[in-house]
Structure formats: structure tokens, C-alpha cells
Amino acid sequence: MGKGFFEVPIAVNEPVKTYAPGSPEREEVAKTYKEMFNSSVNVPLYINGEYIETGDTATMSPPHDHQHVLGTYHKAEKKHVEQAIATALEGRKKWSQMPWEQRAGIFLRAAELLAGPYRAKINAATMLGQSKTIHQAEIDAACELIDFLRFNVQFMTEIYAEQPESTSGAWNRLEYRPLEGFIYAITPFNFTAIAANLPASAALMGNVVVWKPSDSQVYSAKVILDVFNEAGVPPGVINMVMGDPVMITETVLASPDFSGLHFTGSTHVFKNIWQQIGTNIHNYKTYPRIVGETGGKDFIVAHKTSNPKQVATAIARGAFEFQGQKCSAASRCYISKSIWNEVEKYLQTDLESMTMGSPEDMSNFITAVIHEGSFDKLASYIDNAKSDANAEVIMGGTYDKSKGYFIEPTVIKTEDPNYTTMCDELFGPVVTIYVFDDDKWEETLHLVDETGEYALTGAVFSEDRYALEQGVKILENAAGNFYINDKPTGAVVGQQPFGGARASGTNDKAGSKLNLYRWISPRMIKETFVTPTDYRYPFLG
Ligand code: NAD
């Protein structure tokens, strides 16, 4: 920046539209959904600002209607990945020198495009490709993504403003350089906002990116690319490659210029990539930054003083919204014995009222899980729970993949706090309940802390402040996002920075400044005004 200390617009959270019957936004998204459902899209690779058709294609289908084809996408060969890396490094020459206000302008424009002309399209794409209801799509693909873009621009300027003290004889300046090399962004299927934010946050800080979206999110990834293009992200800055994740990752990690991984997805995939990076460490020009937000086994623990209706609502929303396919979804619940009967009654009533089907019918609360692999995995956990002596399916438990991958919201009850569904991440609409004796509150908190490998989100319910305080203390390391008397999902950018530790990630808190710090490498510049000319200090006499 040469000619002004510019201030960016103050970031505010994008208001969530209601999509109530008769509202204009509901009509628009319904129309867009139909148009997109009835047309076919072709998604090539995107390298150096050009679309590349490789001819090696796969089809995309709605999870709720798997025989319908939405379009095709192209898969990369090794040479395309190498081309993406080369083009990113070439693009870096200009992008890393671009003044920050120009980068800010591009991503602020992307936010406004999403808030306006692209809103219905990105929502419809997320409903079609990832089976989100309109409410879930609006919160994710529109609002959260808009928030990421607006808030990150503000956070970037706050970071740039952090400068060291200077004395009268010298001027100390911190320059926040992008990393030397390129960033590799690997994104999951379950959040359109995360898919866009992982490449965009690094690019905003002046980095260039090779982005590999999930095979199950390519449909909305294409809309993200269209928005970035129209907003003015220059060629070479964000390059998108799809295809075999192992080949793509090995090719990327073999480059000496690989300088950072921005990953969100499952724990075992991230650990394997970390290991590969370690194996290659002697080849890299710089120590790569490794950021990964991974799995969760998120808890609700309810004290005997908590309100049963509130607890049941938190389970219904926390476990079943988006079919439980949120890293933060409540999936193990510890309920005090004296309130369990009431919680069960309310939960049963809630589940009976939940309708399941296509997101096109906006009265549905439950839609399909993402793909057949996920469906089969969930069905087998449910079958096991039906036959295992130490578990019981007390609600739901049916599934059907004839048209879409539908799993009925399912509640398992167990008397074994280490039963498999109390420990494994299932990533579906299945929640397990463990009922504990009223006088075992403290013991149960330790049990919650010590069960499983994850530490992403968790919630404590109680009307007793001492009990809450015990929960806050004993569960200090059990969750990176901790909720008191609320469901453990629904973090908002700028309000609840998100991420967990242990096997849940590096806890670099997406939606805050902390994440952006990972994509910069500061240079300290000291300028001395009157430079010494004699080596002797006064004490030498
Ligand atoms: P996934 O691990 O199957 O896939 C994530 C990405 O990794 C995809 O792009 C996929 O193609 C790629 N991938 C898969 N195998 C790979 C390999 N061997 N080498 C390199 N890349 C590979 O996860 P998913 O099913 O897309 O998403 C669900 C997971 O993501 C859950 O575990 C969930 O908890 C986690 N998640 C975490 C957060 C968070 O903030 N902590 C947010 C969203 C999702």
C-alpha cells in the first residue's frame, strides 16, 4: 500500500433469510433448484484461469436421488497436478506483490456476489449436490461463506496493523509476507463454506493455492469458482484439481515448493498426510505449515438440574440437522437418570414429527446422507446395535437406499459408556445415550473427558452453577468449542472461532485471526537512521 492507510468496511454477519412459505427468496431458490436439476453441468479442472477437460470423467448425482445425473466432472492426471503447481508458482510472482487493498477488494466483492446474484445458485447447488435443506444451505453456503470472506478481510487488516515499537534512532517494521511456495487446500464434502474458505483465506494473505475439493462437493465447488472468477481472482492464484486423492496428494507433496497444507476432513486421512510430509521433510525449501481440522465425537452431558425439554431439543437439533454430517454434531449424550424419562419422551415426539425426503420439498427436516459408502457404514452400525447385547435401538433404526441414501434418525441406548457408538465418529443421524446415576456427576464428567480420541465440541446442561463450573473445569481439554446450556453445533464466524484439539485437529480456529497467522511469514525490518561508525562502546573507556 503506497498512498493511504485504508480502512475496510466493518464486518457484520450476513442475516440468515427465512425461506418461509410465500417469501421471494423461497420462490427464487425453488426455481433455481428446478433449473439446475433439469440441466447438465460439466466441471473441468481449473488451472491458470483456464478450464481443462481431461476426458476422464465421473458423474455427479444428488444423494437423495442417486439415479439422476446432475453432470460430470473431469479427473486430473499427474501432469495436470504438476501443471497446477507450476502455474501457481508463476502466478505467485505477481500475486504476492499485489497491494493488500486489491486482494481485499476481490474477496469483499466475492462476498457481495454471494449475498446477491449468486445466493440462490450456491444454495441450490448445495441442496442438490450435498442434500442440504434450504435452511442448512443458507447458513452454510451463503451466510457462513460470506462471513468468512468479510471477516477475514477485516482480520487481515488487524494483523497488518500489529507493529513493533520503534525508538528515536530506528524504525521497526513488520511485513507480513505470504509463505514462500504454494499452499495445498484439501476440502471436505460437508460444508460449501469450508470448501471455499480453505483456498480463499490463504489466497487473501497473498498465497497461491492448489485446491482439491471432495468428489462429493464438486457441484457447488464449480459455483465457488464462478464467484471467484467474477470477483477477479487472477489466473494461477487458485487452481482446482479433482480426481484420485492419493495421486494428487503424492504429486503435491513431492514438490520442494510445497509450503503449507490447509486441510479439513477425517482424522486418519490427515494423520497419513502429516506422516508423508514428515517423510519428505528434507526435500522442502521451507518447513511447511500444517493446518488440519478433523473428526469429532461431540458430547452433550446433562445434569439432574437441567431442563429436559431444552436437553431434548439440543439432541434433536445437534444430532440430526444435516443428517448428523457436521464435525460438531452431538453423537454421545450422557443424561442424568432422574431426567431421562422426560428427555426420552420429548425426543421421541420430536423424532416422530421429523419428515424425511428430498430437500426440494422444503418441509423436510431430514434428507439423505452423502453417498453409498456412508450409508452402508451407518446401516452396519445400526444393525450391530440391534443385535449387540449391550446396546438397544430405542428410536428409528430403519434405512433405505432404493432412491436416495436415507437413514432414519436413530437413537441407540447403551449401558456401556465405551460401546463402539460412544467412541467412533459415525458422521450420520445416529446418536447414543448413556444414562448415569444422579450422584455420579463428577465421575461422569471424567468419563466424558476420557472417552475416545477426539476433542472438538461439547455441551453441558445444568441449572446449578457449581455443577456447570465443574463441567467447565473437568472438560477443559475435551472440546475446542464448549457450550453451556446450548447444543454443541452452529458456530458463527466472528463470534465463535471454530476448531478442536487432540485427534480433532490443530485447533487453528477457522473464522478468526488465528487461522490467518498460519498463512504468513513475517519479515522484521529494522531501519537505523544514524548508523554507528565506531565499534567501541562507552564502557570501554
Ligand atoms: P474425508 O477425509 O473423506 O475427505 C476430506 C478430503 O480429503 C476430501 O477432499 C478427500 O478427497 C480427501 N482425501 C480422502 N482420502 C485421501 C487421501 N488418502 N489422501 C489425500 N486426500 C484424501 O472427509 P469427508 O467425508 O469429506 O468429511 C467428513 C470429515 O471431515 C469428518 O471426519 C468430519 O469430522 C471432518 N470435518 C471436520 C471439520 C472441523 O472443522 N473439524 C469440519 C468439517 C468436516
Coordinates of C-alpha atoms and ligand atoms in Angstrom, one line a residue:
M1 CA 0.0 0.0 0.0
G2 CA 1.5 3.3 -1.0
K3 CA -0.9 6.1 -0.7
G4 CA -3.2 5.8 2.3
F5 CA -4.0 3.9 5.4
F6 CA -7.2 2.4 4.2
E7 CA -10.0 1.1 6.4
V8 CA -12.1 -1.8 5.3
P9 CA -15.9 -2.0 5.8
I10 CA -16.6 -3.2 9.4
A11 CA -17.5 -6.9 9.0
V12 CA -21.1 -7.9 10.1
N13 CA -22.6 -11.3 9.9
E14 CA -24.9 -11.9 6.9
P15 CA -28.5 -12.1 8.1
V16 CA -30.0 -15.6 7.5
K17 CA -33.1 -15.4 5.3
T18 CA -36.1 -17.4 6.5
Y19 CA -37.4 -19.1 3.3
A20 CA -40.8 -19.1 4.8
P21 CA -43.7 -20.2 2.6
G22 CA -44.5 -17.3 0.2
S23 CA -41.2 -15.5 0.6
P24 CA -39.5 -14.2 -2.5
E25 CA -36.2 -16.0 -1.6
R26 CA -38.0 -19.3 -1.3
E27 CA -39.5 -18.9 -4.8
E28 CA -36.2 -18.0 -6.3
V29 CA -34.3 -20.9 -4.8
A30 CA -37.1 -23.4 -5.8
K31 CA -36.9 -22.1 -9.4
T32 CA -33.1 -22.3 -9.5
Y33 CA -33.1 -25.8 -8.0
K34 CA -35.5 -27.0 -10.7
E35 CA -33.5 -25.4 -13.5
M36 CA -30.2 -26.9 -12.2
F37 CA -31.9 -30.3 -11.6
N38 CA -33.1 -30.3 -15.2
S39 CA -29.8 -29.3 -16.9
S40 CA -26.4 -30.9 -17.0
V41 CA -23.2 -29.2 -15.9
N42 CA -19.7 -30.0 -17.0
V43 CA -16.9 -29.3 -14.5
P44 CA -13.4 -29.3 -15.9
L45 CA -10.2 -28.8 -13.9
Y46 CA -9.3 -25.1 -13.4
I47 CA -5.6 -24.3 -13.9
N48 CA -4.1 -20.9 -14.7
G49 CA -7.5 -19.3 -15.3
E50 CA -8.4 -22.0 -17.9
Y51 CA -10.8 -24.8 -17.8
I52 CA -9.1 -28.1 -18.8
E53 CA -11.2 -31.1 -19.9
T54 CA -9.2 -34.3 -19.4
G55 CA -11.8 -36.7 -20.8
D56 CA -11.5 -38.9 -17.8
T57 CA -14.8 -38.1 -16.2
A58 CA -17.1 -39.1 -13.3
T59 CA -20.8 -38.3 -12.8
M60 CA -22.4 -36.3 -10.0
S61 CA -25.8 -37.2 -8.6
P62 CA -28.0 -35.9 -5.7
P63 CA -27.6 -38.2 -2.7
H64 CA -31.4 -38.1 -2.3
D65 CA -31.9 -39.2 -5.9
H66 CA -28.8 -41.2 -6.9
Q67 CA -30.1 -42.3 -10.3
H68 CA -30.4 -38.8 -11.5
V69 CA -27.3 -37.3 -13.1
L70 CA -26.5 -33.6 -12.5
G71 CA -23.5 -33.5 -14.7
T72 CA -19.9 -34.7 -15.0
Y73 CA -16.5 -33.6 -13.7
H74 CA -13.1 -34.2 -15.0
K75 CA -10.3 -36.0 -13.2
A76 CA -6.7 -35.0 -13.2
E77 CA -3.7 -37.0 -14.3
K78 CA -0.3 -36.4 -12.6
K79 CA 0.8 -34.0 -15.4
H80 CA -2.2 -31.7 -14.6
V81 CA -1.3 -31.6 -10.9
E82 CA 2.2 -30.6 -11.9
Q83 CA 0.8 -28.0 -14.2
A84 CA -1.3 -26.6 -11.4
I85 CA 1.8 -26.3 -9.1
A86 CA 3.9 -24.7 -11.9
T87 CA 1.2 -22.2 -12.7
A88 CA 0.6 -21.3 -9.0
L89 CA 4.3 -20.6 -8.6
E90 CA 4.3 -18.5 -11.7
G91 CA 1.1 -16.7 -10.5
R92 CA 2.8 -16.0 -7.2
K93 CA 5.3 -13.6 -8.8
K94 CA 2.6 -11.0 -9.3
W95 CA 0.0 -12.1 -6.6
S96 CA 2.4 -11.9 -3.7
Q97 CA 3.3 -8.4 -4.7
M98 CA -0.3 -7.3 -5.1
P99 CA -1.2 -4.5 -2.6
W100 CA -3.4 -5.8 0.2
E101 CA -6.3 -3.5 -0.6
Q102 CA -6.6 -5.0 -4.1
R103 CA -6.8 -8.5 -2.5
A104 CA -9.3 -7.2 0.0
G105 CA -11.4 -5.7 -2.9
I106 CA -11.5 -9.0 -4.7
F107 CA -12.7 -11.1 -1.7
L108 CA -15.1 -8.4 -0.5
R109 CA -16.6 -8.4 -4.0
A110 CA -16.9 -12.2 -3.8
A111 CA -18.9 -11.8 -0.6
E112 CA -21.3 -9.4 -2.2
L113 CA -21.8 -11.6 -5.2
L114 CA -22.7 -14.4 -2.9
A115 CA -25.0 -12.2 -0.9
G116 CA -26.8 -11.1 -4.0
P117 CA -26.7 -12.6 -7.5
Y118 CA -25.2 -15.9 -6.6
R119 CA -27.1 -16.7 -3.5
A120 CA -29.9 -18.8 -5.0
K121 CA -27.4 -20.6 -7.2
I122 CA -24.9 -21.6 -4.4
N123 CA -27.8 -22.6 -2.2
A124 CA -29.4 -24.7 -4.9
A125 CA -26.1 -26.3 -5.8
T126 CA -25.5 -27.3 -2.1
M127 CA -29.1 -28.7 -1.8
L128 CA -28.6 -30.7 -5.0
G129 CA -25.1 -32.0 -4.6
Q130 CA -24.8 -32.3 -0.8
S131 CA -28.5 -32.8 0.1
K132 CA -28.8 -29.9 2.5
T133 CA -32.2 -28.4 3.3
I134 CA -32.6 -24.8 2.2
H135 CA -32.1 -23.7 5.8
Q136 CA -28.9 -25.6 6.1
A137 CA -27.7 -24.5 2.7
E138 CA -28.4 -20.8 3.5
I139 CA -26.5 -21.0 6.8
D140 CA -23.5 -22.7 5.2
A141 CA -23.1 -21.9 1.5
A142 CA -24.5 -18.3 1.7
C143 CA -24.1 -16.8 5.2
E144 CA -21.0 -18.6 6.6
L145 CA -19.1 -18.2 3.4
I146 CA -20.0 -14.6 3.1
D147 CA -18.9 -14.1 6.8
F148 CA -15.6 -15.9 6.2
L149 CA -14.8 -13.6 3.3
R150 CA -15.9 -10.3 5.1
F151 CA -14.4 -11.1 8.5
N152 CA -11.1 -12.4 7.1
V153 CA -10.6 -9.2 5.2
Q154 CA -11.0 -7.3 8.5
F155 CA -8.8 -9.7 10.4
M156 CA -6.1 -9.3 7.7
T157 CA -6.0 -5.6 8.3
E158 CA -5.9 -6.1 12.1
I159 CA -2.9 -8.3 11.7
Y160 CA -1.1 -5.9 9.3
A161 CA -1.7 -3.1 11.9
E162 CA 0.2 -5.1 14.6
Q163 CA 3.6 -3.3 14.5
P164 CA 6.5 -3.3 16.9
E165 CA 7.7 -0.3 19.0
S166 CA 10.3 1.9 17.5
T167 CA 13.0 4.1 19.2
S168 CA 14.0 7.6 18.1
G169 CA 17.1 6.2 16.3
A170 CA 15.4 3.4 14.4
W171 CA 12.2 2.4 12.8
N172 CA 10.9 -1.2 13.2
R173 CA 8.5 -2.5 10.7
L174 CA 6.8 -5.9 10.4
E175 CA 6.0 -7.0 7.0
Y176 CA 3.5 -10.0 6.7
R177 CA 4.8 -11.9 3.8
P178 CA 2.9 -14.8 2.2
L179 CA 4.6 -18.2 2.6
E180 CA 7.3 -18.9 0.1
G181 CA 6.0 -21.6 -2.3
F182 CA 2.3 -22.7 -2.6
I183 CA -0.5 -23.9 -0.4
Y184 CA -2.3 -27.2 -0.8
A185 CA -6.0 -27.0 0.2
I186 CA -7.9 -30.2 0.7
T187 CA -11.6 -29.8 1.5
P188 CA -14.4 -32.0 2.8
F189 CA -17.9 -32.6 1.3
N190 CA -19.9 -31.3 4.2
F191 CA -19.5 -27.5 4.1
T192 CA -19.5 -25.4 1.0
A193 CA -18.2 -22.6 3.1
I194 CA -15.2 -24.6 4.2
A195 CA -14.5 -25.7 0.7
A196 CA -14.3 -22.0 -0.4
N197 CA -12.6 -20.7 2.7
L198 CA -9.6 -23.0 2.8
P199 CA -8.2 -21.8 -0.5
A200 CA -9.6 -18.3 -0.2
S201 CA -8.1 -17.5 3.3
A202 CA -4.6 -18.5 2.2
A203 CA -5.0 -16.5 -1.1
L204 CA -6.3 -13.4 0.7
M205 CA -3.0 -13.4 2.7
G206 CA -1.1 -13.3 -0.7
N207 CA -0.5 -17.0 -1.2
V208 CA -1.2 -19.1 -4.3
V209 CA -3.1 -22.4 -3.9
V210 CA -3.7 -25.8 -5.4
W211 CA -7.2 -26.8 -4.3
K212 CA -8.6 -30.3 -4.2
P213 CA -12.3 -30.4 -3.4
S214 CA -14.1 -33.5 -2.3
D215 CA -15.6 -35.7 -5.1
S216 CA -18.9 -35.3 -3.3
Q217 CA -18.8 -31.4 -3.4
V218 CA -17.7 -30.7 -6.9
Y219 CA -21.1 -29.3 -8.0
S220 CA -21.1 -26.4 -5.5
A221 CA -17.3 -26.1 -6.0
K222 CA -17.9 -25.0 -9.6
V223 CA -20.2 -22.2 -8.3
I224 CA -17.5 -21.1 -5.9
L225 CA -15.1 -20.9 -8.8
D226 CA -17.5 -18.9 -10.9
V227 CA -17.8 -16.4 -8.0
F228 CA -14.0 -16.2 -7.5
N229 CA -13.7 -15.6 -11.3
E230 CA -16.3 -12.9 -11.4
A231 CA -14.8 -11.3 -8.3
G232 CA -11.5 -11.0 -10.1
V233 CA -9.2 -13.6 -8.6
P234 CA -6.4 -13.6 -11.2
P235 CA -5.3 -16.7 -13.1
G236 CA -2.9 -19.0 -11.3
V237 CA -3.9 -17.9 -7.8
I238 CA -6.4 -20.6 -7.0
N239 CA -6.2 -23.7 -9.2
M240 CA -8.7 -26.6 -8.8
V241 CA -7.9 -30.2 -9.5
M242 CA -10.2 -33.2 -8.9
G243 CA -9.6 -36.9 -9.0
D244 CA -7.6 -39.6 -7.2
P245 CA -6.8 -38.0 -3.8
V246 CA -3.8 -40.3 -3.2
M247 CA -2.1 -39.5 -6.6
I248 CA -2.9 -35.8 -6.3
T249 CA -1.6 -35.6 -2.8
E250 CA 1.6 -37.5 -3.5
T251 CA 2.3 -35.3 -6.5
V252 CA 1.8 -32.1 -4.5
L253 CA 3.8 -33.3 -1.5
A254 CA 6.7 -34.2 -3.8
S255 CA 7.2 -30.6 -4.8
P256 CA 10.1 -28.8 -3.0
D257 CA 7.9 -25.7 -3.1
F258 CA 5.1 -27.1 -1.1
S259 CA 4.8 -24.7 1.9
G260 CA 1.5 -25.3 3.6
L261 CA -1.4 -27.7 4.0
H262 CA -4.9 -26.3 4.7
F263 CA -6.9 -29.4 5.4
T264 CA -10.4 -30.2 6.7
G265 CA -11.6 -33.8 6.7
S266 CA -11.2 -37.1 8.6
T267 CA -8.6 -37.8 11.2
H268 CA -6.9 -40.8 9.6
V269 CA -6.5 -39.0 6.2
F270 CA -4.9 -36.0 7.9
K271 CA -2.6 -38.2 10.0
N272 CA -1.4 -40.0 6.9
I273 CA -0.7 -36.8 5.1
W274 CA 1.2 -35.4 8.1
Q275 CA 3.3 -38.6 8.0
Q276 CA 4.0 -38.2 4.3
I277 CA 5.1 -34.6 4.9
G278 CA 7.4 -35.8 7.5
T279 CA 8.9 -38.4 5.2
N280 CA 9.5 -35.7 2.6
I281 CA 10.8 -33.0 5.0
H282 CA 14.4 -32.9 3.7
N283 CA 13.1 -32.1 0.2
Y284 CA 11.2 -28.9 1.1
K285 CA 12.7 -25.4 0.8
T286 CA 10.8 -24.3 3.9
Y287 CA 9.1 -26.0 6.8
P288 CA 5.5 -26.5 5.7
R289 CA 2.7 -25.1 7.8
I290 CA 0.2 -27.9 8.6
V291 CA -3.3 -26.9 9.5
G292 CA -5.9 -29.6 9.8
E293 CA -9.4 -29.6 11.3
T294 CA -10.6 -33.2 11.6
G295 CA -13.1 -35.5 13.2
G296 CA -15.2 -35.3 16.3
K297 CA -17.3 -37.3 18.7
D298 CA -19.2 -34.5 20.3
F299 CA -21.0 -34.7 23.6
I300 CA -24.0 -33.4 25.5
V301 CA -23.8 -34.0 29.2
A302 CA -27.0 -33.1 31.2
H303 CA -27.0 -32.7 35.0
K304 CA -30.1 -33.7 37.0
T305 CA -31.0 -30.0 37.4
S306 CA -31.2 -29.3 33.6
N307 CA -34.4 -28.7 31.8
P308 CA -35.4 -31.9 30.0
K309 CA -37.2 -30.1 27.1
Q310 CA -34.0 -28.0 26.4
V311 CA -31.9 -31.1 26.5
A312 CA -34.1 -33.0 24.1
T313 CA -34.2 -30.0 21.7
A314 CA -30.4 -29.8 21.8
I315 CA -30.2 -33.5 21.0
A316 CA -32.8 -33.3 18.2
R317 CA -31.1 -30.3 16.5
G318 CA -27.5 -31.1 17.5
A319 CA -27.6 -34.7 16.3
F320 CA -29.9 -34.7 13.4
E321 CA -29.6 -31.4 11.5
F322 CA -27.8 -32.1 8.2
Q323 CA -28.2 -35.8 9.0
G324 CA -25.5 -35.5 11.7
Q325 CA -22.9 -34.8 9.0
K326 CA -21.3 -32.0 10.9
C327 CA -18.0 -32.4 12.6
S328 CA -19.7 -30.7 15.6
A329 CA -22.8 -33.0 15.6
A330 CA -23.9 -34.3 19.0
S331 CA -23.3 -38.0 18.9
R332 CA -22.8 -39.2 22.5
C333 CA -25.1 -38.0 25.3
Y334 CA -24.8 -38.5 29.0
I335 CA -28.1 -37.9 30.7
S336 CA -28.8 -37.9 34.4
K337 CA -31.2 -40.7 35.5
S338 CA -33.9 -38.6 37.1
I339 CA -34.5 -36.5 33.9
W340 CA -34.0 -39.3 31.3
N341 CA -37.7 -40.4 31.1
E342 CA -38.8 -36.9 30.3
V343 CA -35.9 -36.2 27.8
E344 CA -36.8 -39.5 26.1
K345 CA -40.5 -38.6 25.8
Y346 CA -39.7 -35.2 24.3
L347 CA -37.1 -36.6 21.9
Q348 CA -39.5 -39.3 20.8
T349 CA -42.1 -36.7 20.0
D350 CA -39.5 -34.6 18.1
L351 CA -38.3 -37.6 16.0
E352 CA -41.9 -38.6 15.2
S353 CA -42.5 -35.2 13.7
M354 CA -39.3 -35.1 11.6
T355 CA -40.1 -35.7 7.9
M356 CA -37.5 -37.2 5.6
G357 CA -37.1 -36.8 1.9
S358 CA -35.7 -34.6 -0.9
P359 CA -34.6 -31.0 0.1
E360 CA -36.7 -29.8 -2.8
D361 CA -39.7 -30.4 -0.5
M362 CA -38.9 -27.7 2.0
S363 CA -41.0 -29.2 4.7
N364 CA -38.4 -32.0 5.1
F365 CA -36.1 -31.8 8.1
I366 CA -34.1 -34.9 7.2
T367 CA -32.6 -35.7 3.8
A368 CA -30.1 -38.2 2.5
V369 CA -26.6 -39.0 3.7
I370 CA -23.8 -38.1 1.3
H371 CA -23.0 -41.4 -0.5
E372 CA -23.4 -45.2 -0.5
G373 CA -20.2 -45.7 1.5
S374 CA -21.5 -43.6 4.3
F375 CA -25.0 -45.2 4.0
D376 CA -23.5 -48.8 4.3
K377 CA -21.3 -47.8 7.2
L378 CA -24.2 -46.3 9.2
A379 CA -26.5 -49.2 8.3
S380 CA -23.9 -51.7 9.7
Y381 CA -23.5 -49.8 13.0
I382 CA -27.3 -49.7 13.4
D383 CA -27.5 -53.5 12.6
N384 CA -24.8 -54.2 15.1
A385 CA -26.6 -52.1 17.8
K386 CA -29.8 -54.1 17.1
S387 CA -28.0 -57.4 17.8
D388 CA -25.4 -56.4 20.4
A389 CA -26.3 -57.4 24.0
N390 CA -25.0 -54.1 25.5
A391 CA -27.0 -51.8 23.1
E392 CA -30.6 -51.1 22.1
V393 CA -32.1 -49.1 19.3
I394 CA -34.8 -47.2 21.0
M395 CA -35.9 -44.9 18.2
G396 CA -35.6 -45.0 14.4
G397 CA -33.2 -47.7 13.1
T398 CA -34.6 -48.1 9.5
Y399 CA -32.8 -47.2 6.3
D400 CA -33.5 -47.4 2.6
K401 CA -31.2 -46.7 -0.4
S402 CA -33.6 -47.5 -3.2
K403 CA -33.9 -43.9 -4.4
G404 CA -31.6 -41.9 -2.1
Y405 CA -29.3 -42.7 0.8
F406 CA -31.9 -42.3 3.6
I407 CA -31.1 -43.2 7.2
E408 CA -33.9 -42.7 9.7
P409 CA -32.8 -40.6 12.7
T410 CA -31.7 -43.2 15.1
V411 CA -31.2 -43.2 18.9
I412 CA -29.2 -46.0 20.5
K413 CA -29.1 -46.5 24.3
T414 CA -26.3 -48.3 26.0
E415 CA -25.2 -49.2 29.5
D416 CA -21.6 -49.5 28.3
P417 CA -20.0 -46.0 28.2
N418 CA -17.3 -47.4 25.9
Y419 CA -19.7 -49.0 23.5
T420 CA -18.5 -48.5 19.9
T421 CA -21.0 -45.8 19.0
M422 CA -20.0 -43.9 22.1
C423 CA -16.4 -43.7 20.7
D424 CA -16.3 -43.9 16.9
E425 CA -17.2 -41.0 14.7
L426 CA -20.2 -42.2 12.6
F427 CA -20.9 -39.0 10.7
G428 CA -24.6 -39.6 10.3
P429 CA -28.0 -39.3 12.0
V430 CA -27.3 -41.7 14.9
V431 CA -26.9 -40.6 18.5
T432 CA -26.1 -42.8 21.5
I433 CA -27.4 -42.2 25.0
Y434 CA -25.8 -43.3 28.3
V435 CA -27.8 -42.7 31.4
F436 CA -25.8 -42.1 34.6
D437 CA -26.8 -42.1 38.3
D438 CA -27.7 -38.6 39.6
D439 CA -24.9 -38.8 42.2
K440 CA -22.2 -39.6 39.7
W441 CA -21.9 -36.1 38.1
E442 CA -18.2 -35.6 38.7
E443 CA -17.3 -39.2 37.8
T444 CA -19.4 -38.8 34.5
L445 CA -17.5 -35.6 33.6
H446 CA -14.2 -37.6 33.9
L447 CA -15.8 -40.3 31.8
V448 CA -16.7 -37.8 29.0
D449 CA -13.2 -36.4 29.1
E450 CA -11.5 -39.8 28.8
T451 CA -13.8 -41.4 26.2
G452 CA -12.5 -41.6 22.6
E453 CA -9.7 -39.7 20.9
Y454 CA -11.5 -36.5 19.9
A455 CA -11.9 -33.0 21.4
L456 CA -13.9 -30.9 19.1
T457 CA -17.2 -29.7 20.6
G458 CA -19.3 -30.5 23.7
A459 CA -22.1 -29.1 25.7
V460 CA -23.0 -29.1 29.4
F461 CA -26.6 -28.5 30.6
S462 CA -27.4 -27.6 34.2
E463 CA -29.3 -25.0 36.3
D464 CA -26.7 -25.4 39.1
R465 CA -23.8 -23.1 38.7
Y466 CA -21.5 -25.3 40.8
A467 CA -22.2 -28.2 38.5
L468 CA -21.6 -26.1 35.4
E469 CA -18.3 -24.8 36.9
Q470 CA -17.2 -28.4 37.5
G471 CA -18.0 -29.2 33.8
V472 CA -16.1 -26.2 32.6
K473 CA -13.0 -27.3 34.7
I474 CA -13.0 -31.1 34.2
L475 CA -13.8 -30.8 30.5
E476 CA -11.1 -28.1 29.8
N477 CA -9.3 -30.2 27.2
A478 CA -12.3 -32.2 26.0
A479 CA -13.6 -29.7 23.5
G480 CA -12.2 -26.7 21.5
N481 CA -15.7 -25.3 21.3
F482 CA -17.6 -25.7 24.6
Y483 CA -21.2 -24.8 25.1
I484 CA -23.2 -24.1 28.3
N485 CA -26.9 -24.8 28.1
D486 CA -26.9 -25.0 24.3
K487 CA -26.4 -27.5 21.5
P488 CA -22.8 -28.1 20.5
T489 CA -23.2 -27.1 16.9
G490 CA -23.7 -23.9 14.9
A491 CA -20.5 -21.8 15.4
V492 CA -20.7 -18.4 13.7
V493 CA -17.7 -16.7 12.1
G494 CA -16.5 -13.8 14.1
Q495 CA -18.5 -14.9 17.2
Q496 CA -17.3 -18.5 18.0
P497 CA -14.0 -19.2 16.3
F498 CA -14.0 -22.9 15.5
G499 CA -11.7 -25.9 16.0
G500 CA -10.6 -28.7 18.3
A501 CA -7.5 -30.4 19.6
R502 CA -6.5 -34.0 20.3
A503 CA -7.5 -36.1 17.2
S504 CA -9.9 -33.3 16.2
G505 CA -7.3 -31.0 14.6
T506 CA -4.5 -28.4 15.1
N507 CA -7.1 -26.0 16.5
D508 CA -6.2 -23.1 14.3
K509 CA -9.7 -21.7 14.7
A510 CA -11.3 -21.0 11.3
G511 CA -13.2 -17.8 11.3
S512 CA -10.7 -15.9 13.4
K513 CA -7.3 -14.1 13.1
L514 CA -5.6 -17.2 14.5
N515 CA -6.1 -19.1 11.3
L516 CA -4.7 -16.3 9.1
Y517 CA -1.5 -16.1 11.1
R518 CA -0.7 -19.6 9.7
W519 CA -0.5 -18.3 6.1
I520 CA 2.0 -15.6 6.7
S521 CA 5.8 -15.5 7.4
P522 CA 6.6 -12.1 8.9
R523 CA 9.7 -10.2 8.0
M524 CA 11.2 -7.8 10.5
I525 CA 12.7 -4.8 9.0
K526 CA 14.9 -2.5 11.2
E527 CA 16.0 0.7 9.6
T528 CA 18.6 2.7 11.5
F529 CA 18.8 6.4 10.9
V530 CA 22.2 7.4 12.1
T531 CA 24.4 4.3 11.6
P532 CA 27.3 3.8 14.0
T533 CA 30.8 4.2 12.7
D534 CA 32.9 3.2 15.8
Y535 CA 32.8 -0.3 17.2
R536 CA 33.9 0.8 20.7
Y537 CA 31.1 1.1 23.4
P538 CA 31.4 3.8 26.1
F539 CA 32.2 1.3 28.8
L540 CA 35.5 0.5 27.1
G541 CA 36.6 4.0 28.4
Ligands
NAD1 P1 -12.6 -37.2 4.1 O1 -11.4 -37.3 5.0 O2 -13.1 -38.5 3.5 O3 -12.2 -36.3 2.8 C1 -11.7 -35.0 3.0 C2 -10.8 -34.6 1.8 O4 -9.7 -35.5 1.9 C3 -11.5 -34.9 0.5 O5 -11.2 -33.8 -0.4 C4 -11.0 -36.2 0.1 O6 -11.0 -36.4 -1.3 C5 -9.6 -36.1 0.6 N1 -8.9 -37.4 0.8 C6 -9.5 -38.6 1.1 N2 -8.6 -39.6 1.2 C7 -7.4 -39.0 0.9 C8 -6.1 -39.5 0.9 N3 -5.8 -40.8 1.1 N4 -5.1 -38.6 0.6 C9 -5.4 -37.3 0.4 N5 -6.6 -36.8 0.4 C10 -7.6 -37.6 0.7 O7 -13.7 -36.4 4.9 P2 -15.2 -36.1 4.4 O8 -16.0 -37.3 4.4 O9 -15.2 -35.3 3.1 O10 -15.6 -35.1 5.5 C11 -16.0 -35.5 6.8 C12 -14.9 -35.5 7.8 O11 -14.4 -34.2 7.9 C13 -15.4 -35.9 9.2 O12 -14.4 -36.6 9.8 C14 -15.6 -34.5 9.9 O13 -15.5 -34.6 11.3 C15 -14.5 -33.7 9.3 N6 -14.7 -32.3 9.3 C16 -14.1 -31.6 10.3 C17 -14.3 -30.2 10.4 C18 -13.6 -29.4 11.5 O14 -13.7 -28.2 11.5 N7 -13.0 -30.1 12.5 C19 -15.2 -29.6 9.6 C20 -15.8 -30.4 8.6 C21 -15.6 -31.7 8.5

